[in-house]
Coordinates of C-alpha atoms in Angstrom, one line a residue:
Chain E
M1 CA 0.0 0.0 0.0
N2 CA 2.6 2.5 1.0
A3 CA 5.0 1.5 -1.6
R4 CA 2.4 2.0 -4.3
K5 CA 1.6 5.5 -3.0
L6 CA 5.3 6.4 -3.1
I7 CA 5.7 5.1 -6.6
S8 CA 2.8 7.1 -8.0
M9 CA 4.1 10.2 -6.2
V10 CA 7.5 9.9 -7.8
A11 CA 5.9 9.3 -11.2
L12 CA 3.7 12.4 -10.8
L13 CA 6.7 14.5 -9.8
G14 CA 8.6 13.3 -12.7
L15 CA 5.8 14.1 -15.1
S16 CA 5.5 17.6 -13.8
F17 CA 9.2 18.2 -14.2
S18 CA 9.2 17.0 -17.7
I19 CA 6.3 19.4 -18.5
M20 CA 8.2 22.3 -17.0
A21 CA 11.2 21.4 -19.0
A22 CA 9.1 21.3 -22.2
S23 CA 7.6 24.8 -21.6
V24 CA 9.4 27.5 -23.6
P25 CA 9.3 31.2 -22.9
E26 CA 6.6 33.0 -24.7
D27 CA 8.8 35.2 -26.9
K28 CA 10.5 32.1 -28.2
I29 CA 7.3 30.6 -29.6
D30 CA 6.9 31.2 -33.3
T31 CA 3.2 31.5 -34.0
L32 CA 0.9 32.8 -36.7
R33 CA -1.6 33.8 -34.0
L34 CA -1.1 37.5 -33.4
A35 CA -3.7 37.9 -30.6
P36 CA -4.4 36.0 -27.4
L37 CA -6.3 32.8 -27.7
N38 CA -9.5 34.3 -26.4
V39 CA -9.5 37.3 -28.7
E40 CA -10.8 37.1 -32.3
P41 CA -8.9 39.7 -34.3
T42 CA -10.7 41.3 -37.3
P43 CA -9.3 39.6 -40.4
P44 CA -7.6 41.8 -43.0
A45 CA -9.8 42.7 -45.9
M46 CA -9.8 40.1 -48.7
Q47 CA -7.9 41.2 -51.8
Q48 CA -9.3 41.0 -55.2
V49 CA -8.0 38.3 -57.4
I50 CA -6.3 39.4 -60.7
N51 CA -8.9 39.3 -63.4
S52 CA -6.8 40.7 -66.3
D53 CA -7.4 37.8 -68.7
V54 CA -3.7 38.0 -69.6
K55 CA -1.9 34.6 -69.4
Q56 CA 1.1 34.3 -67.1
V57 CA 4.4 32.8 -68.1
R58 CA 5.0 29.4 -66.5
N59 CA 8.1 29.0 -64.4
Y60 CA 8.8 25.5 -65.5
P61 CA 7.4 23.3 -68.2
M62 CA 5.3 21.1 -65.9
Q63 CA 3.7 23.9 -63.9
P64 CA 0.0 24.1 -64.0
P65 CA -0.7 27.5 -65.4
V66 CA -2.2 30.0 -63.0
I67 CA -5.7 31.2 -63.6
P68 CA -5.8 34.7 -65.2
H69 CA -9.4 35.3 -64.3
K70 CA -11.7 35.3 -61.3
I71 CA -13.5 32.1 -60.4
D72 CA -16.0 33.4 -57.8
G73 CA -18.9 31.1 -57.5
Y74 CA -17.7 28.6 -60.1
Q75 CA -19.2 25.3 -58.9
I76 CA -17.0 22.2 -59.0
D77 CA -18.7 19.2 -57.5
L78 CA -20.3 15.9 -58.3
K79 CA -23.1 17.5 -60.2
V80 CA -21.3 20.0 -62.4
N81 CA -17.8 21.3 -63.3
K82 CA -18.3 25.0 -64.3
C83 CA -14.7 25.3 -65.6
M84 CA -15.5 22.8 -68.3
Q85 CA -18.3 25.0 -69.6
C86 CA -15.4 27.0 -71.2
H87 CA -12.4 24.7 -71.1
A88 CA -13.8 21.4 -72.5
R89 CA -12.7 20.4 -75.9
T90 CA -16.1 21.1 -77.4
S91 CA -16.5 24.5 -75.7
T92 CA -13.5 26.3 -76.9
G93 CA -15.2 27.4 -80.1
H94 CA -17.6 29.7 -78.3
S95 CA -15.5 30.5 -75.2
Q96 CA -12.2 31.0 -77.0
A97 CA -10.5 29.6 -73.9
P98 CA -7.6 27.2 -74.1
M99 CA -8.6 23.6 -74.1
V100 CA -7.5 21.6 -71.1
S101 CA -4.4 19.8 -72.4
V102 CA -4.4 16.2 -73.3
T103 CA -2.8 15.2 -70.0
H104 CA -6.2 16.0 -68.4
Y105 CA -7.6 13.1 -70.4
M106 CA -5.0 10.6 -69.3
D107 CA -5.3 8.1 -66.5
R108 CA -2.3 7.1 -64.4
D109 CA -1.3 4.4 -66.9
N110 CA -1.2 7.0 -69.6
N111 CA -4.3 5.7 -71.3
F112 CA -6.3 8.4 -73.1
L113 CA -9.9 8.6 -71.9
A114 CA -12.8 10.0 -73.8
D115 CA -13.6 12.4 -71.0
L116 CA -11.8 14.3 -68.3
S117 CA -9.8 12.0 -66.1
P118 CA -11.1 11.7 -62.6
R119 CA -7.7 12.7 -61.2
R120 CA -8.0 16.0 -63.0
Y121 CA -11.6 16.8 -62.2
F122 CA -11.0 19.2 -59.3
C123 CA -9.2 21.9 -61.2
T124 CA -8.5 24.2 -58.2
Q125 CA -6.3 21.4 -56.7
C126 CA -3.6 22.5 -59.2
H127 CA -4.7 25.8 -60.7
A128 CA -5.2 28.9 -58.6
P129 CA -6.2 32.5 -59.3
Q130 CA -3.6 35.0 -58.3
L131 CA -3.4 38.1 -56.0
D132 CA -1.3 41.1 -56.5
A133 CA 0.2 40.7 -53.0
K134 CA 3.6 41.1 -51.7
L135 CA 5.5 37.9 -51.0
L136 CA 5.4 36.5 -47.5
V137 CA 8.8 34.9 -47.9
E138 CA 11.4 35.6 -50.5
N139 CA 11.5 33.3 -53.5
D140 CA 14.9 32.1 -54.6
F141 CA 13.6 29.9 -57.4
V142 CA 15.9 30.0 -60.4
D143 CA 14.4 29.2 -63.8
I144 CA 16.1 26.2 -65.5
D145 CA 16.9 28.5 -68.5
H146 CA 19.0 30.7 -66.3
L147 CA 20.8 27.8 -64.7
I148 CA 21.7 26.4 -68.1
K149 CA 22.9 29.8 -69.3
A150 CA 25.0 30.3 -66.1
T151 CA 26.8 26.9 -66.4
K152 CA 27.5 27.3 -70.1
P153 CA 31.0 28.5 -70.8
A154 CA 31.0 31.8 -72.6
K155 CA 31.7 31.1 -76.3
H156 CA 33.1 34.5 -77.2
Chain N
M1 CA -80.0 19.7 -39.0
L2 CA -79.6 19.4 -42.7
A3 CA -83.1 20.4 -43.4
K4 CA -82.6 23.6 -41.2
L5 CA -79.6 24.6 -43.2
F6 CA -81.5 24.0 -46.4
E7 CA -84.3 26.3 -45.2
K8 CA -81.8 29.1 -44.4
L9 CA -80.2 28.8 -47.8
K10 CA -83.6 29.0 -49.4
L11 CA -84.3 32.2 -47.5
V12 CA -81.1 33.8 -48.6
W13 CA -81.8 32.8 -52.2
T14 CA -85.2 34.4 -52.2
V15 CA -83.8 37.7 -50.8
V16 CA -81.1 37.8 -53.3
N17 CA -83.4 36.8 -56.1
R18 CA -86.0 39.4 -55.4
P19 CA -85.8 42.6 -57.5
S20 CA -84.6 45.5 -55.5
V21 CA -87.4 47.7 -54.3
H22 CA -85.6 49.8 -51.7
Y23 CA -82.4 50.9 -53.5
S24 CA -82.2 53.0 -56.6
L25 CA -80.4 51.9 -59.7
G26 CA -77.9 54.7 -59.1
F27 CA -77.1 53.5 -55.7
L28 CA -76.6 50.0 -56.9
T29 CA -74.3 51.1 -59.7
L30 CA -72.3 53.2 -57.4
G31 CA -72.2 50.5 -54.7
G32 CA -71.1 48.0 -57.3
F33 CA -68.3 50.3 -58.4
V34 CA -67.1 50.9 -54.9
A35 CA -67.2 47.2 -54.1
G36 CA -65.3 46.6 -57.3
V37 CA -62.6 49.1 -56.3
I38 CA -62.3 47.4 -52.9
F39 CA -62.1 44.0 -54.5
W40 CA -59.6 45.1 -57.1
G41 CA -57.5 46.8 -54.5
G42 CA -57.6 43.8 -52.2
F43 CA -56.6 41.7 -55.1
N44 CA -53.7 43.9 -55.9
T45 CA -52.7 44.1 -52.2
A46 CA -52.7 40.3 -52.1
L47 CA -50.4 40.4 -55.1
E48 CA -48.2 42.9 -53.4
V49 CA -47.9 40.7 -50.3
T50 CA -47.1 37.6 -52.3
N51 CA -44.5 39.6 -54.3
Q52 CA -42.1 39.9 -51.4
E53 CA -39.2 37.8 -50.5
K54 CA -40.6 37.4 -46.9
F55 CA -43.5 35.6 -48.4
C56 CA -41.3 33.3 -50.5
I57 CA -39.1 32.2 -47.7
G58 CA -42.0 31.7 -45.4
C59 CA -41.9 28.2 -46.8
H60 CA -39.0 26.2 -45.5
E61 CA -38.7 24.5 -48.9
M62 CA -37.6 27.9 -50.3
E63 CA -35.8 29.2 -47.2
N64 CA -33.6 26.1 -46.4
N65 CA -32.4 25.5 -50.0
V66 CA -32.3 28.3 -52.5
Y67 CA -32.3 31.2 -50.0
Q68 CA -29.3 29.9 -48.2
E69 CA -27.4 29.5 -51.5
L70 CA -28.4 33.0 -52.7
Q71 CA -26.7 34.6 -49.7
S72 CA -23.1 33.9 -50.8
T73 CA -23.7 35.2 -54.3
I74 CA -23.2 38.7 -55.8
H75 CA -26.9 39.3 -55.9
F76 CA -27.1 39.3 -52.1
T77 CA -24.2 41.5 -51.1
N78 CA -22.0 43.5 -53.5
R79 CA -20.1 46.7 -53.6
S80 CA -23.1 48.7 -54.9
G81 CA -25.5 47.5 -52.2
V82 CA -28.2 46.7 -54.7
R83 CA -30.1 43.5 -53.7
A84 CA -31.9 41.2 -56.0
T85 CA -34.8 39.5 -54.2
C86 CA -36.6 36.4 -55.2
P87 CA -39.5 38.2 -57.0
D88 CA -37.0 40.3 -58.9
C89 CA -35.8 37.3 -60.8
H90 CA -38.9 35.0 -60.6
V91 CA -42.1 37.0 -60.9
P92 CA -42.5 39.0 -64.1
H93 CA -43.2 42.7 -63.4
N94 CA -45.7 43.0 -66.3
W95 CA -49.2 42.6 -64.9
T96 CA -50.5 40.0 -67.3
D97 CA -47.4 37.9 -66.9
K98 CA -47.8 38.3 -63.2
I99 CA -51.2 36.6 -63.2
A100 CA -49.8 33.8 -65.3
R101 CA -47.0 33.3 -62.8
K102 CA -49.5 33.4 -59.9
M103 CA -51.5 30.7 -61.5
Q104 CA -48.4 28.6 -61.7
A105 CA -47.8 29.3 -58.1
S106 CA -50.9 27.3 -57.2
K107 CA -48.8 24.3 -58.3
E108 CA -46.4 25.2 -55.5
V109 CA -49.2 25.2 -53.0
W110 CA -50.1 21.8 -54.2
G111 CA -46.4 20.8 -53.9
K112 CA -46.4 22.2 -50.3
V113 CA -49.4 20.2 -49.3
F114 CA -48.1 17.0 -50.8
G115 CA -44.5 17.6 -49.8
T116 CA -42.9 17.2 -53.2
I117 CA -39.6 18.9 -52.0
N118 CA -40.0 19.0 -48.3
T119 CA -36.5 17.5 -47.6
R120 CA -33.1 18.4 -48.9
E121 CA -32.9 15.0 -50.7
K122 CA -36.2 15.4 -52.4
F123 CA -35.3 18.9 -53.3
E124 CA -32.0 17.8 -54.9
A125 CA -33.8 15.0 -56.7
K126 CA -36.3 17.4 -58.2
R127 CA -34.0 20.3 -58.7
R128 CA -33.1 19.7 -62.3
E129 CA -36.8 19.7 -63.3
L130 CA -37.5 22.9 -61.4
A131 CA -34.4 24.6 -62.8
E132 CA -35.4 23.6 -66.3
H133 CA -38.8 25.3 -65.8
E134 CA -36.9 28.5 -64.9
W135 CA -34.5 28.2 -67.8
E136 CA -37.4 27.7 -70.2
R137 CA -39.2 30.7 -68.9
L138 CA -36.2 33.0 -69.0
K139 CA -35.3 31.7 -72.5
A140 CA -38.8 32.4 -73.7
N141 CA -38.9 35.9 -72.4
D142 CA -35.3 36.7 -73.5
S143 CA -34.2 36.9 -69.8
L144 CA -36.6 39.7 -69.1
E145 CA -36.0 39.7 -65.3
C146 CA -32.3 40.0 -65.8
R147 CA -32.8 42.9 -68.2
N148 CA -35.0 44.7 -65.8
C149 CA -31.8 45.5 -63.9
H150 CA -29.0 44.9 -66.4
N151 CA -29.8 46.9 -69.5
F152 CA -27.8 45.8 -72.5
D153 CA -27.9 49.3 -74.0
Y154 CA -26.1 50.8 -71.0
M155 CA -23.4 48.1 -70.6
D156 CA -20.0 49.7 -71.0
F157 CA -17.9 46.9 -72.5
T158 CA -14.7 48.9 -71.9
R159 CA -15.4 48.5 -68.2
Q160 CA -16.0 44.8 -68.3
S161 CA -13.4 42.1 -68.1
K162 CA -12.1 40.9 -71.5
R163 CA -13.8 37.5 -71.2
A164 CA -17.1 39.3 -70.5
S165 CA -16.9 42.0 -73.2
Q166 CA -15.9 39.4 -75.8
M167 CA -19.0 37.4 -75.1
H168 CA -21.4 40.3 -74.7
S169 CA -20.3 42.1 -77.8
T170 CA -20.7 39.0 -80.0
S171 CA -23.3 36.3 -79.1
L172 CA -25.3 38.6 -76.9
A173 CA -25.3 41.6 -79.1
S174 CA -26.3 39.6 -82.1
G175 CA -29.3 38.2 -80.2
E176 CA -28.1 34.7 -80.8
K177 CA -27.9 34.0 -77.1
T178 CA -29.6 35.5 -74.0
C179 CA -28.3 36.0 -70.5
I180 CA -29.6 32.6 -69.1
D181 CA -27.8 30.7 -71.9
C182 CA -24.4 31.6 -70.4
H183 CA -25.3 32.6 -66.8
K184 CA -27.0 29.5 -65.4
G185 CA -26.4 29.0 -61.7
I186 CA -25.9 32.7 -61.0
A187 CA -28.1 32.7 -57.9
H188 CA -28.3 29.1 -56.7
Q189 CA -26.3 25.9 -57.0
L190 CA -26.7 24.0 -60.2
P191 CA -28.3 20.6 -60.5
D192 CA -26.6 17.7 -62.3
M193 CA -25.9 19.4 -65.7
A194 CA -25.3 16.3 -67.8
G195 CA -26.8 16.9 -71.2
V196 CA -27.5 20.6 -70.7
E197 CA -26.4 22.6 -73.8
G198 CA -23.1 24.3 -73.2
F199 CA -21.9 22.0 -70.4

């Protein structure tokens, strides 16, 4: 009886020490929360997406192109895919939008399907409209073209 | 009991059927006119009442489905603060059209009584059919309700996005297409669109 009490006391003590050791001073915590837990700060105003209808240059050949128009209220679910109203093969005549490329009709074994491949159905998984916002972190991506140019010995 | 009622009815009939001896023709004409005005007014008032959004969303079928969806669209809140309510898009403003629509509304009362869409599942199952009625109506009247607010003659294409102005200055301007051909699902979620032209 007594021994058991002792053991559990020691265990509890150990536990509380380990918790104390784990706690870090407040200013050392990196958090996205800029207000105390119990305060709901007013979110910043939503920015408008770029709706310029001007296609953006892709940064690398496999990049899904960004969407150059707004997509507010465009429904993509089991019932309907609004994007395909303009981007389907048969729609490009009236919409003058680029057709989804042939990769969107391929399954994972590279078979060509008659219709949109299920893995490409939810367009906004890969394609996103853009904001004219300042970068949160600096981007040090270097285009492959520049890399090739930099490593090539100067010819003249 | 029944016999008594029959007697009463008979009495009423004889009174109504007897030529008027106490009232002049003038009074009767005037009275008829006044009664007519009251009736007409009441009729119009009834129309006014049924022409408000409050009336429409009085039915949970309308409130729980389409009204909820409308709230996240541009026709509920926008930078100009102009709201489109249900009757703006669904009840023609022209008086004769109005009556025609009200006659159709009786079908909705029928639907209410028999619960054709009284659950979300039933509503979703019937949605394509209901939407098709609306598309048909808007197609037939050249999207009259949309044009009540959006006047083609005053659209400034230079202020529209390129995608919009390109469409509006071609298919719309030529009269080949009307608003609802391109702008389905502008106020509510769309049903299964398999087989609908353009999708």
